[in-house]
CSV table of C-alpha atoms in Angstrom, one decimal:
chain,number,residue,atom,x,y,z
Z,25,UNK,CA,-42.5,17.6,13.4
Z,26,UNK,CA,-41.7,21.3,13.9
Z,27,UNK,CA,-43.8,24.0,15.5
Z,28,UNK,CA,-43.9,25.7,12.1
Z,29,UNK,CA,-45.4,22.5,10.5
Z,30,UNK,CA,-48.1,22.2,13.1
Z,31,UNK,CA,-49.0,25.9,12.8
Z,32,UNK,CA,-49.2,25.6,9.0
Z,33,UNK,CA,-52.0,23.0,9.1
Z,34,UNK,CA,-54.0,25.3,11.3
Z,35,UNK,CA,-54.2,23.2,14.5
Z,36,UNK,CA,-52.4,25.4,17.0
Z,37,UNK,CA,-51.6,29.1,17.3
Z,38,UNK,CA,-48.3,30.5,18.4
Z,39,UNK,CA,-49.3,30.3,22.0
Z,40,UNK,CA,-49.9,26.5,21.7
Z,41,UNK,CA,-53.7,26.8,21.8
Z,42,UNK,CA,-55.8,24.7,19.5
Z,43,UNK,CA,-57.0,26.6,16.4
Z,44,UNK,CA,-58.9,24.8,13.7
Z,45,UNK,CA,-59.3,27.1,10.8
Z,46,UNK,CA,-62.0,26.5,8.2
Z,47,UNK,CA,-59.4,26.5,5.5
Z,48,UNK,CA,-57.4,23.9,7.3
Z,49,UNK,CA,-60.4,21.7,7.9
Z,50,UNK,CA,-61.5,21.9,4.3
Z,51,UNK,CA,-58.0,21.1,3.1
Z,52,UNK,CA,-57.7,18.1,5.4
Z,53,UNK,CA,-61.2,16.9,4.4
Z,54,UNK,CA,-60.2,17.0,0.8
Z,55,UNK,CA,-57.1,14.9,1.5
Z,56,UNK,CA,-59.2,12.4,3.4
Z,57,UNK,CA,-61.8,12.3,0.6
Z,58,UNK,CA,-59.1,11.7,-2.0
Z,59,UNK,CA,-57.6,8.9,0.2
Z,60,UNK,CA,-61.0,7.2,0.5
Z,61,UNK,CA,-61.8,7.5,-3.3
Z,62,UNK,CA,-58.4,6.0,-4.2
Z,63,UNK,CA,-59.1,3.2,-1.7
Z,64,UNK,CA,-62.5,2.6,-3.3
Z,65,UNK,CA,-61.1,2.6,-6.9
Z,66,UNK,CA,-58.6,-0.1,-5.8
Z,67,UNK,CA,-61.6,-2.4,-5.1
Z,68,UNK,CA,-63.5,-2.7,-8.3
Z,69,UNK,CA,-65.4,-5.7,-7.1
Z,70,UNK,CA,-66.8,-3.6,-4.3
Z,71,UNK,CA,-68.0,-1.1,-6.8
Z,72,UNK,CA,-69.6,-3.7,-9.0
Z,73,UNK,CA,-71.4,-5.5,-6.1
Z,74,UNK,CA,-72.7,-2.1,-4.8
Z,75,UNK,CA,-74.9,-2.1,-8.0
Z,76,UNK,CA,-76.2,-5.6,-7.5
Z,77,UNK,CA,-78.8,-5.1,-4.8
Z,78,UNK,CA,-80.5,-2.0,-6.3
Z,79,UNK,CA,-80.6,-3.8,-9.7
Z,80,UNK,CA,-82.3,-6.8,-8.1
Z,81,UNK,CA,-84.9,-4.5,-6.6
Z,82,UNK,CA,-85.6,-2.9,-10.0
Z,83,UNK,CA,-86.1,-6.3,-11.7
Z,84,UNK,CA,-88.1,-7.7,-8.7
Z,85,UNK,CA,-90.6,-4.8,-8.5
Z,86,UNK,CA,-90.6,-4.1,-12.3
Z,87,UNK,CA,-91.3,-7.6,-13.5
Z,88,UNK,CA,-92.8,-9.5,-10.5
Z,89,UNK,CA,-94.6,-7.2,-8.1
Z,90,UNK,CA,-95.4,-4.4,-10.6
Z,91,UNK,CA,-98.4,-6.0,-12.1
Z,92,UNK,CA,-100.2,-6.2,-8.8
Z,93,UNK,CA,-99.7,-2.6,-7.8
Z,94,UNK,CA,-102.1,0.1,-9.0
Z,95,UNK,CA,-100.5,3.4,-9.7
Z,96,UNK,CA,-103.3,5.0,-11.6
Z,97,UNK,CA,-102.5,6.7,-14.9
Z,98,UNK,CA,-98.8,6.5,-14.3
Z,99,UNK,CA,-97.0,3.4,-15.6
Z,100,UNK,CA,-95.5,1.4,-12.7
Z,101,UNK,CA,-91.9,1.6,-14.0
Z,102,UNK,CA,-92.2,5.4,-14.1
Z,103,UNK,CA,-93.7,5.4,-10.6
Z,104,UNK,CA,-91.0,2.9,-9.3
Z,105,UNK,CA,-87.7,4.3,-10.5
Z,106,UNK,CA,-87.7,7.6,-8.5
Z,107,UNK,CA,-88.3,5.4,-5.4
Z,108,UNK,CA,-85.6,3.0,-6.3
Z,109,UNK,CA,-83.2,5.9,-7.0
Z,110,UNK,CA,-83.9,7.4,-3.5
Z,111,UNK,CA,-83.7,4.0,-1.9
Z,112,UNK,CA,-80.3,3.4,-3.5
Z,113,UNK,CA,-79.1,6.7,-2.1
Z,114,UNK,CA,-80.2,5.7,1.4
Z,115,UNK,CA,-78.7,2.2,1.2
Z,116,UNK,CA,-75.5,3.8,-0.2
Z,117,UNK,CA,-75.3,6.0,2.9
Z,118,UNK,CA,-75.0,2.9,5.1
Z,119,UNK,CA,-71.5,2.3,3.7
Z,120,UNK,CA,-70.2,5.3,5.7
Z,121,UNK,CA,-70.9,3.9,9.1
Z,122,UNK,CA,-69.6,0.5,8.2
Z,123,UNK,CA,-66.4,1.9,6.7
Z,124,UNK,CA,-65.7,4.1,9.7
Z,125,UNK,CA,-66.1,1.1,12.1
Z,126,UNK,CA,-63.7,-0.9,9.9
Z,127,UNK,CA,-61.1,2.0,10.1
Z,128,UNK,CA,-61.6,2.1,13.9
Z,129,UNK,CA,-61.2,-1.7,14.4
Z,130,UNK,CA,-58.1,-1.9,12.2
Z,131,UNK,CA,-56.3,1.1,13.8
Z,132,UNK,CA,-56.5,3.4,10.8
Z,133,UNK,CA,-58.3,6.1,12.8
Z,134,UNK,CA,-55.6,6.0,15.5
Z,135,UNK,CA,-52.9,6.5,12.9
Z,136,UNK,CA,-54.8,9.4,11.4
Z,137,UNK,CA,-55.3,11.0,14.8
Z,138,UNK,CA,-51.5,11.1,15.2
Z,139,UNK,CA,-51.2,13.3,12.1
Z,140,UNK,CA,-51.2,17.1,12.3
Z,141,UNK,CA,-54.7,17.5,10.8
Z,142,UNK,CA,-58.2,18.3,11.9
Z,143,UNK,CA,-59.8,15.2,13.4
Z,144,UNK,CA,-63.2,16.1,12.0
Z,145,UNK,CA,-61.7,15.9,8.5
Z,146,UNK,CA,-61.8,12.1,8.8
Z,147,UNK,CA,-65.6,12.4,9.0
Z,148,UNK,CA,-66.1,15.2,6.5
Z,149,UNK,CA,-63.7,13.5,4.0
Z,150,UNK,CA,-65.3,10.1,4.4
Z,151,UNK,CA,-68.9,11.5,3.8
Z,152,UNK,CA,-67.7,13.5,0.8
Z,153,UNK,CA,-66.0,10.5,-0.8
Z,154,UNK,CA,-69.1,8.4,-0.2
Z,155,UNK,CA,-71.2,11.1,-1.8
Z,156,UNK,CA,-69.0,10.9,-4.9
Z,157,UNK,CA,-69.3,7.2,-5.0
Z,158,UNK,CA,-73.1,7.4,-4.7
Z,159,UNK,CA,-73.1,9.7,-7.7
Z,160,UNK,CA,-71.7,6.9,-9.8
Z,161,UNK,CA,-74.2,4.4,-8.4
Z,162,UNK,CA,-77.1,6.7,-9.1
Z,163,UNK,CA,-76.0,7.2,-12.7
Z,164,UNK,CA,-75.8,3.5,-13.2
Z,165,UNK,CA,-79.3,3.0,-11.6
Z,166,UNK,CA,-80.8,5.7,-13.9
Z,167,UNK,CA,-79.3,3.9,-16.9
Z,168,UNK,CA,-80.8,0.6,-15.6
Z,169,UNK,CA,-84.1,2.3,-15.3
Z,170,UNK,CA,-84.0,3.5,-18.9
Z,171,UNK,CA,-83.3,0.0,-20.0
Z,172,UNK,CA,-86.4,-1.4,-18.3
Z,173,UNK,CA,-88.7,1.4,-19.6
Z,174,UNK,CA,-88.3,4.4,-17.3
Z,175,UNK,CA,-89.0,7.5,-19.3
Z,176,UNK,CA,-88.4,10.9,-17.6
Z,177,UNK,CA,-90.5,13.5,-19.4
Z,178,UNK,CA,-89.5,16.8,-17.7
Z,179,UNK,CA,-87.0,19.5,-18.8
Z,180,UNK,CA,-83.3,19.0,-18.2
Z,181,UNK,CA,-83.2,21.6,-15.3
Z,182,UNK,CA,-85.8,19.6,-13.4
Z,183,UNK,CA,-84.0,16.4,-13.9
Z,184,UNK,CA,-80.8,18.1,-12.7
Z,185,UNK,CA,-82.7,19.4,-9.6
Z,186,UNK,CA,-83.9,15.9,-8.9
Z,187,UNK,CA,-80.4,14.5,-9.1
Z,188,UNK,CA,-79.0,17.1,-6.8
Z,189,UNK,CA,-81.7,16.6,-4.3
Z,190,UNK,CA,-81.0,12.8,-4.2
Z,191,UNK,CA,-77.3,13.5,-3.7
Z,192,UNK,CA,-78.0,15.9,-0.9
Z,193,UNK,CA,-80.3,13.3,0.7
Z,194,UNK,CA,-77.6,10.6,0.4
Z,195,UNK,CA,-75.0,12.9,2.0
Z,196,UNK,CA,-77.1,13.8,5.0
Z,197,UNK,CA,-78.0,10.2,5.6
Z,198,UNK,CA,-74.4,9.3,5.5
Z,199,UNK,CA,-74.0,11.4,8.6
Z,200,UNK,CA,-76.7,9.4,10.3
Z,201,UNK,CA,-74.9,6.2,9.3
Z,202,UNK,CA,-71.6,7.6,10.6
Z,203,UNK,CA,-73.1,8.3,14.0
Z,204,UNK,CA,-74.7,4.8,14.1
Z,205,UNK,CA,-71.4,3.2,13.1
Z,206,UNK,CA,-69.3,5.1,15.6
Z,207,UNK,CA,-71.8,4.4,18.4
Z,208,UNK,CA,-71.7,0.6,17.9
Z,209,UNK,CA,-68.0,0.5,16.9
Z,210,UNK,CA,-68.2,-2.9,15.3
Z,211,UNK,CA,-68.5,-3.5,11.5
Z,212,UNK,CA,-70.9,-6.4,11.7
Z,213,UNK,CA,-73.1,-4.6,14.3
Z,214,UNK,CA,-73.0,-1.4,12.2
Z,215,UNK,CA,-74.4,-3.3,9.2
Z,216,UNK,CA,-77.2,-4.9,11.3
Z,217,UNK,CA,-78.0,-1.6,13.0
Z,218,UNK,CA,-78.1,0.1,9.6
Z,219,UNK,CA,-80.8,-2.1,8.3
Z,220,UNK,CA,-82.9,-1.5,11.5
Z,221,UNK,CA,-83.3,2.2,10.6
Z,222,UNK,CA,-83.0,2.0,6.8
Z,223,UNK,CA,-85.7,-0.6,6.1
Z,224,UNK,CA,-88.6,1.1,7.9
Z,225,UNK,CA,-87.8,4.4,6.2
Z,226,UNK,CA,-87.6,3.0,2.7
Z,227,UNK,CA,-90.3,0.4,2.7
Z,228,UNK,CA,-92.9,2.4,4.8
Z,229,UNK,CA,-92.8,5.1,2.2
Z,230,UNK,CA,-94.2,6.0,-1.2
Z,231,UNK,CA,-91.1,4.5,-2.9
Z,232,UNK,CA,-92.9,1.4,-4.1
Z,233,UNK,CA,-96.6,1.8,-3.6
Z,234,UNK,CA,-99.0,4.8,-3.2
Z,235,UNK,CA,-99.5,5.7,0.4
Z,236,UNK,CA,-103.3,5.6,-0.2
Z,237,UNK,CA,-103.1,1.8,-0.2
Z,238,UNK,CA,-101.5,1.6,3.3
Z,239,UNK,CA,-103.2,1.1,6.7
Z,240,UNK,CA,-104.0,4.4,8.4
Z,241,UNK,CA,-101.2,4.3,11.0
Z,242,UNK,CA,-98.6,3.3,8.4
Z,243,UNK,CA,-99.9,6.0,6.0
Z,244,UNK,CA,-99.7,8.7,8.7
Z,245,UNK,CA,-96.0,7.8,9.2
Z,246,UNK,CA,-95.3,7.5,5.5
Z,247,UNK,CA,-96.6,10.9,4.7
Z,248,UNK,CA,-94.2,12.6,7.0
Z,249,UNK,CA,-91.3,10.2,6.3
Z,250,UNK,CA,-88.4,12.2,4.7
Z,251,UNK,CA,-87.9,9.3,2.2
Z,252,UNK,CA,-91.5,9.7,1.0
Z,253,UNK,CA,-91.1,13.4,0.7
Z,254,UNK,CA,-87.9,13.1,-1.3
Z,255,UNK,CA,-89.4,10.4,-3.5
Z,256,UNK,CA,-92.5,12.5,-4.2
Z,257,UNK,CA,-90.3,15.5,-5.1
Z,258,UNK,CA,-88.1,13.4,-7.4
Z,259,UNK,CA,-91.1,11.8,-9.0
Z,260,UNK,CA,-92.6,15.1,-9.8
Z,261,UNK,CA,-89.3,16.5,-11.1
Z,262,UNK,CA,-88.8,13.6,-13.4
Z,263,UNK,CA,-92.2,12.5,-14.7
Z,264,UNK,CA,-94.4,15.4,-13.7
Z,265,UNK,CA,-97.7,15.2,-11.7
Z,266,UNK,CA,-98.4,17.2,-8.5
Z,267,UNK,CA,-96.1,20.2,-7.8
Z,268,UNK,CA,-92.7,19.3,-6.5
Z,269,UNK,CA,-92.4,22.6,-4.5
Z,270,UNK,CA,-94.0,21.4,-1.2
Z,271,UNK,CA,-92.3,18.0,-1.0
Z,272,UNK,CA,-88.9,19.4,-2.1
Z,273,UNK,CA,-89.1,22.2,0.5
Z,274,UNK,CA,-90.1,19.7,3.2
Z,275,UNK,CA,-87.3,17.4,2.2
Z,276,UNK,CA,-84.8,20.3,2.4
Z,277,UNK,CA,-86.1,21.2,5.8
Z,278,UNK,CA,-85.7,17.6,7.0
Z,279,UNK,CA,-82.2,17.5,5.6
Z,280,UNK,CA,-81.1,20.8,7.2
Z,281,UNK,CA,-82.4,19.6,10.6
Z,282,UNK,CA,-80.9,16.1,10.3
Z,283,UNK,CA,-77.5,17.5,9.1
Z,284,UNK,CA,-77.2,19.8,12.1
Z,285,UNK,CA,-78.1,17.1,14.6
Z,286,UNK,CA,-76.1,14.2,13.2
Z,287,UNK,CA,-73.0,16.1,12.3
Z,288,UNK,CA,-72.8,17.1,15.9
Z,289,UNK,CA,-73.6,13.6,17.2
Z,290,UNK,CA,-71.1,12.0,14.8
Z,291,UNK,CA,-68.3,14.3,15.7
Z,292,UNK,CA,-69.0,13.8,19.4
Z,293,UNK,CA,-69.0,10.0,18.9
Z,294,UNK,CA,-65.8,10.1,16.9
Z,295,UNK,CA,-64.0,12.0,19.7
Z,296,UNK,CA,-65.1,9.3,22.2
Z,297,UNK,CA,-64.4,6.3,19.9
């Protein structure tokens, strides 16, 4: 590899000092994202089975538990589907941490580190690719919801805003997953650790039942839980009801803070892995 080649990718300047240009990081991240997407497309069974769990949740709550849950004037399926969609986004984010630990354990990361590229591009590319995959999953889940009776009633721009909010939510949570995975460094442990933080956030929320029915302590947690805030915003944007402004702004505030914190933590953990 020549000095000219190394300088071209934006890693060092002419004095030999490290120089990571934004353009170089973005270019390398795009390459890593494309690599991951191609890898995912070569595993169609993985794509299919990624739909199974959320579909089971839809059927379980729609046809078994739904009759026992009072959601007032809103039909339970319309109440449920925004929660399922956000839950699917959070569960989809777990894949990032598990995938990174697999790449670490199989030596893929070591090979990538030997290339003239920004090391952080491995993380940015992986999270971007998983966000694209989650878009497909969310489209499928929305279609499943329509099949079981979900009927969004809001204008197209509000539906688009809800979809973008969920994608942003999934992307930020993939950075949390990345940090968890890089901290434990083992695929099996990463999966177990993922459930430890994902389950309380999703089930102690307004995704499946109104918070008014919860015990006081759980309700207090649920009402500041970012999953609840996102679900409330998506619910308002898709089926109407209370204003979406407050929960949407609170969700975005949560996402901004979490993104800053966990990008830094994940990059640091990646350097030490």
